[in-house]
Amino acid sequence: MAKSGLASRLYRGEAGLDIIGRRKLWFGLALGLILLSALSFGLRGFSLGIEFAGGNSFQIPASVGTLEQTEVQVQDALAAAGGDAKVVTTQKVGGTGGDFYEVRTTQLDTEQSNAVKAEIAEEFGIDAATISGNQVSEAWGSQVTSRALLGLVIFIAVVMIYLVLRFEWRMAVAAVSSLIMNLVLTAGIYSLVGFEVTPSTVIGFLTILGFALYDVVVVFDKVQENTRGITANNNQTYGEAANLAINQSLMRSLNTSVVALLPVGGLLFIGAGLLGAGTLKDLGLVLFVGMAVAFLTSILLATPLLVVLKNYDPRIQAHNKRVLARRGAIARGEVTPKGAAPRGDDSDDEAVDPESAALAGAAPRVGARPAGKRPTGARGGRPTGGGGNRPGGGKRR
């Protein structure tokens, strides 16, 4: 019978991907990405929108020309008004009154703003009343930032309490570490590519926390199921049971992430890219990047970190040593695995293959049930009474 493909084995949880065994690689990659993000924070910083850095915005009817022409004309108007103001962003926005171009500039005072508006109207040959302008102070952005940070702290505290009550404190630490890693990497990508940080970006950051938490809880729930009562047998180490849980829940997490990324990708690439809805760009970017990173951190970081924390537990340490000692004894031929025929001292059979013996004592395959005791009584095993088909077992009449 031909071997199953990778996709079918992933659906059955039998792919056998060694995620936990390569945890040092994942931790090294995570550390490298954190250092790269920190370096980008220090050297490049963030491209702040006018809500955070302060500035002015002008709404110009889209009938005046193309987006590029509008940006050039506004930049010329800023130069004519004097000062070192410049255009920060230009995007096309749709409204009830029709489409218009929103041009955001650096900070201008009231006199400069009026002069720029008049200059734009003259260059485009339109009425100055059709151009609207707004001025935003950076104090508003600071207030949004402080409230967002407060909301983040409250969210993490509530998540910690929930995970401790639902699972245990080690799972809570691993999950929150994964959430923080998700935020750092998403922010690092924003800093590296120069995405503009707006209030929509902050909302997106808080939104991806819930998605990342859901993905981690799905995996941890399977880990808890596989490791319940694990110290009662010597078949699997804790790391092997956790790795099995990742393989069993990997396809579910992947499907959830793909289904979530499809509408977000449509929002980003179709809404903002093709249709020119620039107001959707900031929210779509952070959701798309954050959800993709959340899937990776829940698989490659959260569970391996949990295994590291659990391996410091004396009970788990002792259990892992028993499992490895038993496998070593089986490999040396000192112990006969369950289900194998015992060998006599003068047997002419071939020597026990250490690799095969080790596999015989390794973790059971996906779907295998632990070997239980042979049932006794009337339904299974040998009858308890003197009846049956044994000669003389019944009474003679």
PDB file of N, CA and C in Angstrom, residues 245-307:
ATOM      1  N   ALA A 245       0.619  16.551  20.426  1.00  0.00           N
ATOM      2  CA  ALA A 245      -0.515  17.482  20.459  1.00  0.00           C
ATOM      3  C   ALA A 245      -0.385  18.536  19.370  1.00  0.00           C
ATOM      4  N   ILE A 246       0.830  19.014  19.124  1.00  0.00           N
ATOM      5  CA  ILE A 246       1.027  19.994  18.050  1.00  0.00           C
ATOM      6  C   ILE A 246       0.660  19.383  16.702  1.00  0.00           C
ATOM      7  N   ASN A 247       1.117  18.160  16.448  1.00  0.00           N
ATOM      8  CA  ASN A 247       0.798  17.505  15.180  1.00  0.00           C
ATOM      9  C   ASN A 247      -0.701  17.265  15.029  1.00  0.00           C
ATOM     10  N   GLN A 248      -1.368  16.954  16.141  1.00  0.00           N
ATOM     11  CA  GLN A 248      -2.803  16.686  16.076  1.00  0.00           C
ATOM     12  C   GLN A 248      -3.627  17.955  15.864  1.00  0.00           C
ATOM     13  N   SER A 249      -3.136  19.079  16.347  1.00  0.00           N
ATOM     14  CA  SER A 249      -3.895  20.335  16.230  1.00  0.00           C
ATOM     15  C   SER A 249      -3.339  21.271  15.161  1.00  0.00           C
ATOM     16  N   LEU A 250      -2.270  20.846  14.468  1.00  0.00           N
ATOM     17  CA  LEU A 250      -1.627  21.728  13.498  1.00  0.00           C
ATOM     18  C   LEU A 250      -2.562  22.083  12.351  1.00  0.00           C
ATOM     19  N   MET A 251      -3.255  21.090  11.810  1.00  0.00           N
ATOM     20  CA  MET A 251      -4.112  21.355  10.666  1.00  0.00           C
ATOM     21  C   MET A 251      -5.295  22.234  11.062  1.00  0.00           C
ATOM     22  N   ARG A 252      -5.795  22.048  12.279  1.00  0.00           N
ATOM     23  CA  ARG A 252      -6.894  22.897  12.743  1.00  0.00           C
ATOM     24  C   ARG A 252      -6.440  24.341  12.864  1.00  0.00           C
ATOM     25  N   SER A 253      -5.258  24.548  13.430  1.00  0.00           N
ATOM     26  CA  SER A 253      -4.738  25.914  13.551  1.00  0.00           C
ATOM     27  C   SER A 253      -4.468  26.527  12.187  1.00  0.00           C
ATOM     28  N   LEU A 254      -3.945  25.716  11.267  1.00  0.00           N
ATOM     29  CA  LEU A 254      -3.658  26.218   9.930  1.00  0.00           C
ATOM     30  C   LEU A 254      -4.943  26.611   9.207  1.00  0.00           C
ATOM     31  N   ASN A 255      -5.968  25.763   9.309  1.00  0.00           N
ATOM     32  CA  ASN A 255      -7.244  26.082   8.664  1.00  0.00           C
ATOM     33  C   ASN A 255      -7.861  27.351   9.242  1.00  0.00           C
ATOM     34  N   THR A 256      -7.796  27.474  10.579  1.00  0.00           N
ATOM     35  CA  THR A 256      -8.348  28.678  11.220  1.00  0.00           C
ATOM     36  C   THR A 256      -7.619  29.931  10.754  1.00  0.00           C
ATOM     37  N   SER A 257      -6.292  29.842  10.652  1.00  0.00           N
ATOM     38  CA  SER A 257      -5.508  31.008  10.242  1.00  0.00           C
ATOM     39  C   SER A 257      -5.793  31.377   8.790  1.00  0.00           C
ATOM     40  N   VAL A 258      -5.886  30.370   7.918  1.00  0.00           N
ATOM     41  CA  VAL A 258      -6.147  30.654   6.504  1.00  0.00           C
ATOM     42  C   VAL A 258      -7.518  31.290   6.320  1.00  0.00           C
ATOM     43  N   VAL A 259      -8.521  30.721   7.009  1.00  0.00           N
ATOM     44  CA  VAL A 259      -9.870  31.274   6.900  1.00  0.00           C
ATOM     45  C   VAL A 259      -9.924  32.701   7.421  1.00  0.00           C
ATOM     46  N   ALA A 260      -9.170  32.992   8.484  1.00  0.00           N
ATOM     47  CA  ALA A 260      -9.148  34.352   9.030  1.00  0.00           C
ATOM     48  C   ALA A 260      -8.367  35.311   8.136  1.00  0.00           C
ATOM     49  N   LEU A 261      -7.304  34.811   7.480  1.00  0.00           N
ATOM     50  CA  LEU A 261      -6.471  35.677   6.655  1.00  0.00           C
ATOM     51  C   LEU A 261      -7.114  36.011   5.308  1.00  0.00           C
ATOM     52  N   LEU A 262      -7.995  35.152   4.824  1.00  0.00           N
ATOM     53  CA  LEU A 262      -8.608  35.412   3.520  1.00  0.00           C
ATOM     54  C   LEU A 262      -9.410  36.719   3.494  1.00  0.00           C
ATOM     55  N   PRO A 263     -10.356  36.939   4.424  1.00  0.00           N
ATOM     56  CA  PRO A 263     -11.076  38.227   4.382  1.00  0.00           C
ATOM     57  C   PRO A 263     -10.183  39.418   4.697  1.00  0.00           C
ATOM     58  N   VAL A 264      -9.206  39.211   5.587  1.00  0.00           N
ATOM     59  CA  VAL A 264      -8.290  40.314   5.898  1.00  0.00           C
ATOM     60  C   VAL A 264      -7.434  40.641   4.673  1.00  0.00           C
ATOM     61  N   GLY A 265      -6.985  39.584   3.953  1.00  0.00           N
ATOM     62  CA  GLY A 265      -6.243  39.813   2.720  1.00  0.00           C
ATOM     63  C   GLY A 265      -7.077  40.528   1.676  1.00  0.00           C
ATOM     64  N   GLY A 266      -8.378  40.169   1.602  1.00  0.00           N
ATOM     65  CA  GLY A 266      -9.267  40.887   0.692  1.00  0.00           C
ATOM     66  C   GLY A 266      -9.420  42.339   1.080  1.00  0.00           C
ATOM     67  N   LEU A 267      -9.518  42.587   2.394  1.00  0.00           N
ATOM     68  CA  LEU A 267      -9.607  43.958   2.893  1.00  0.00           C
ATOM     69  C   LEU A 267      -8.363  44.764   2.533  1.00  0.00           C
ATOM     70  N   LEU A 268      -7.206  44.112   2.616  1.00  0.00           N
ATOM     71  CA  LEU A 268      -5.942  44.805   2.389  1.00  0.00           C
ATOM     72  C   LEU A 268      -5.630  44.962   0.909  1.00  0.00           C
ATOM     73  N   PHE A 269      -5.620  43.849   0.170  1.00  0.00           N
ATOM     74  CA  PHE A 269      -5.141  43.879  -1.209  1.00  0.00           C
ATOM     75  C   PHE A 269      -6.206  44.355  -2.192  1.00  0.00           C
ATOM     76  N   ILE A 270      -7.459  44.016  -1.932  1.00  0.00           N
ATOM     77  CA  ILE A 270      -8.514  44.441  -2.854  1.00  0.00           C
ATOM     78  C   ILE A 270      -9.053  45.816  -2.449  1.00  0.00           C
ATOM     79  N   GLY A 271      -9.434  45.938  -1.158  1.00  0.00           N
ATOM     80  CA  GLY A 271     -10.014  47.202  -0.709  1.00  0.00           C
ATOM     81  C   GLY A 271      -9.036  48.351  -0.778  1.00  0.00           C
ATOM     82  N   ALA A 272      -7.839  48.141  -0.204  1.00  0.00           N
ATOM     83  CA  ALA A 272      -6.855  49.230  -0.168  1.00  0.00           C
ATOM     84  C   ALA A 272      -6.027  49.302  -1.444  1.00  0.00           C
ATOM     85  N   GLY A 273      -5.711  48.130  -2.036  1.00  0.00           N
ATOM     86  CA  GLY A 273      -4.846  48.130  -3.202  1.00  0.00           C
ATOM     87  C   GLY A 273      -5.560  48.444  -4.496  1.00  0.00           C
ATOM     88  N   LEU A 274      -6.582  47.655  -4.831  1.00  0.00           N
ATOM     89  CA  LEU A 274      -7.253  47.816  -6.121  1.00  0.00           C
ATOM     90  C   LEU A 274      -8.291  48.926  -6.111  1.00  0.00           C
ATOM     91  N   LEU A 275      -9.094  48.960  -5.041  1.00  0.00           N
ATOM     92  CA  LEU A 275     -10.165  49.952  -4.993  1.00  0.00           C
ATOM     93  C   LEU A 275      -9.703  51.299  -4.464  1.00  0.00           C
ATOM     94  N   GLY A 276      -8.511  51.343  -3.885  1.00  0.00           N
ATOM     95  CA  GLY A 276      -7.968  52.620  -3.427  1.00  0.00           C
ATOM     96  C   GLY A 276      -8.575  53.133  -2.143  1.00  0.00           C
ATOM     97  N   ALA A 277      -9.170  52.233  -1.326  1.00  0.00           N
ATOM     98  CA  ALA A 277      -9.739  52.658  -0.046  1.00  0.00           C
ATOM     99  C   ALA A 277      -8.604  52.766   0.972  1.00  0.00           C
ATOM    100  N   GLY A 278      -7.951  53.908   0.993  1.00  0.00           N
ATOM    101  CA  GLY A 278      -6.767  54.057   1.832  1.00  0.00           C
ATOM    102  C   GLY A 278      -7.032  53.947   3.308  1.00  0.00           C
ATOM    103  N   THR A 279      -8.251  54.243   3.741  1.00  0.00           N
ATOM    104  CA  THR A 279      -8.558  54.152   5.167  1.00  0.00           C
ATOM    105  C   THR A 279      -8.530  52.719   5.668  1.00  0.00           C
ATOM    106  N   LEU A 280      -8.629  51.730   4.763  1.00  0.00           N
ATOM    107  CA  LEU A 280      -8.593  50.321   5.172  1.00  0.00           C
ATOM    108  C   LEU A 280      -7.174  49.783   5.263  1.00  0.00           C
ATOM    109  N   LYS A 281      -6.219  50.517   4.735  1.00  0.00           N
ATOM    110  CA  LYS A 281      -4.852  50.002   4.644  1.00  0.00           C
ATOM    111  C   LYS A 281      -4.224  49.766   6.000  1.00  0.00           C
ATOM    112  N   ASP A 282      -4.331  50.727   6.896  1.00  0.00           N
ATOM    113  CA  ASP A 282      -3.668  50.613   8.195  1.00  0.00           C
ATOM    114  C   ASP A 282      -4.225  49.451   9.004  1.00  0.00           C
ATOM    115  N   LEU A 283      -5.547  49.313   9.033  1.00  0.00           N
ATOM    116  CA  LEU A 283      -6.160  48.219   9.772  1.00  0.00           C
ATOM    117  C   LEU A 283      -5.870  46.879   9.119  1.00  0.00           C
ATOM    118  N   GLY A 284      -5.935  46.819   7.779  1.00  0.00           N
ATOM    119  CA  GLY A 284      -5.688  45.564   7.075  1.00  0.00           C
ATOM    120  C   GLY A 284      -4.261  45.086   7.237  1.00  0.00           C
ATOM    121  N   LEU A 285      -3.297  46.004   7.221  1.00  0.00           N
ATOM    122  CA  LEU A 285      -1.896  45.629   7.352  1.00  0.00           C
ATOM    123  C   LEU A 285      -1.603  44.976   8.699  1.00  0.00           C
ATOM    124  N   VAL A 286      -2.027  45.611   9.767  1.00  0.00           N
ATOM    125  CA  VAL A 286      -1.702  45.086  11.089  1.00  0.00           C
ATOM    126  C   VAL A 286      -2.432  43.772  11.346  1.00  0.00           C
ATOM    127  N   LEU A 287      -3.652  43.620  10.855  1.00  0.00           N
ATOM    128  CA  LEU A 287      -4.378  42.364  11.048  1.00  0.00           C
ATOM    129  C   LEU A 287      -3.724  41.235  10.263  1.00  0.00           C
ATOM    130  N   PHE A 288      -3.338  41.502   9.029  1.00  0.00           N
ATOM    131  CA  PHE A 288      -2.744  40.458   8.197  1.00  0.00           C
ATOM    132  C   PHE A 288      -1.409  40.002   8.771  1.00  0.00           C
ATOM    133  N   VAL A 289      -0.551  40.957   9.100  1.00  0.00           N
ATOM    134  CA  VAL A 289       0.760  40.605   9.652  1.00  0.00           C
ATOM    135  C   VAL A 289       0.610  39.947  11.016  1.00  0.00           C
ATOM    136  N   GLY A 290      -0.240  40.505  11.878  1.00  0.00           N
ATOM    137  CA  GLY A 290      -0.389  39.972  13.226  1.00  0.00           C
ATOM    138  C   GLY A 290      -0.965  38.573  13.253  1.00  0.00           C
ATOM    139  N   MET A 291      -1.958  38.273  12.408  1.00  0.00           N
ATOM    140  CA  MET A 291      -2.555  36.932  12.384  1.00  0.00           C
ATOM    141  C   MET A 291      -1.568  35.893  11.856  1.00  0.00           C
ATOM    142  N   ALA A 292      -0.800  36.268  10.846  1.00  0.00           N
ATOM    143  CA  ALA A 292       0.199  35.337  10.323  1.00  0.00           C
ATOM    144  C   ALA A 292       1.267  35.034  11.371  1.00  0.00           C
ATOM    145  N   VAL A 293       1.725  36.060  12.068  1.00  0.00           N
ATOM    146  CA  VAL A 293       2.742  35.863  13.111  1.00  0.00           C
ATOM    147  C   VAL A 293       2.151  35.082  14.286  1.00  0.00           C
ATOM    148  N   ALA A 294       0.872  35.306  14.601  1.00  0.00           N
ATOM    149  CA  ALA A 294       0.229  34.595  15.716  1.00  0.00           C
ATOM    150  C   ALA A 294       0.202  33.095  15.480  1.00  0.00           C
ATOM    151  N   PHE A 295      -0.048  32.668  14.253  1.00  0.00           N
ATOM    152  CA  PHE A 295      -0.043  31.238  13.943  1.00  0.00           C
ATOM    153  C   PHE A 295       1.339  30.638  14.186  1.00  0.00           C
ATOM    154  N   LEU A 296       2.381  31.338  13.749  1.00  0.00           N
ATOM    155  CA  LEU A 296       3.736  30.811  13.907  1.00  0.00           C
ATOM    156  C   LEU A 296       4.162  30.772  15.367  1.00  0.00           C
ATOM    157  N   THR A 297       3.866  31.828  16.119  1.00  0.00           N
ATOM    158  CA  THR A 297       4.296  31.854  17.521  1.00  0.00           C
ATOM    159  C   THR A 297       3.545  30.834  18.370  1.00  0.00           C
ATOM    160  N   SER A 298       2.268  30.572  18.061  1.00  0.00           N
ATOM    161  CA  SER A 298       1.514  29.593  18.842  1.00  0.00           C
ATOM    162  C   SER A 298       2.055  28.184  18.648  1.00  0.00           C
ATOM    163  N   ILE A 299       2.607  27.896  17.472  1.00  0.00           N
ATOM    164  CA  ILE A 299       3.132  26.562  17.183  1.00  0.00           C
ATOM    165  C   ILE A 299       4.602  26.445  17.555  1.00  0.00           C
ATOM    166  N   LEU A 300       5.404  27.410  17.146  1.00  0.00           N
ATOM    167  CA  LEU A 300       6.862  27.303  17.262  1.00  0.00           C
ATOM    168  C   LEU A 300       7.419  27.886  18.549  1.00  0.00           C
ATOM    169  N   LEU A 301       6.626  28.642  19.289  1.00  0.00           N
ATOM    170  CA  LEU A 301       7.165  29.283  20.493  1.00  0.00           C
ATOM    171  C   LEU A 301       6.417  28.894  21.762  1.00  0.00           C
ATOM    172  N   ALA A 302       5.085  28.970  21.752  1.00  0.00           N
ATOM    173  CA  ALA A 302       4.319  28.775  22.980  1.00  0.00           C
ATOM    174  C   ALA A 302       4.501  27.362  23.542  1.00  0.00           C
ATOM    175  N   THR A 303       4.263  26.335  22.734  1.00  0.00           N
ATOM    176  CA  THR A 303       4.356  24.965  23.231  1.00  0.00           C
ATOM    177  C   THR A 303       5.792  24.557  23.553  1.00  0.00           C
ATOM    178  N   PRO A 304       6.795  24.848  22.705  1.00  0.00           N
ATOM    179  CA  PRO A 304       8.172  24.551  23.124  1.00  0.00           C
ATOM    180  C   PRO A 304       8.573  25.235  24.422  1.00  0.00           C
ATOM    181  N   LEU A 305       8.125  26.485  24.632  1.00  0.00           N
ATOM    182  CA  LEU A 305       8.425  27.164  25.889  1.00  0.00           C
ATOM    183  C   LEU A 305       7.730  26.480  27.056  1.00  0.00           C
ATOM    184  N   LEU A 306       6.512  26.006  26.839  1.00  0.00           N
ATOM    185  CA  LEU A 306       5.816  25.254  27.884  1.00  0.00           C
ATOM    186  C   LEU A 306       6.586  23.998  28.265  1.00  0.00           C
ATOM    187  N   VAL A 307       7.115  23.283  27.280  1.00  0.00           N
ATOM    188  CA  VAL A 307       7.878  22.060  27.562  1.00  0.00           C
ATOM    189  C   VAL A 307       9.123  22.384  28.388  1.00  0.00           C
TER     190      VAL A 307
END
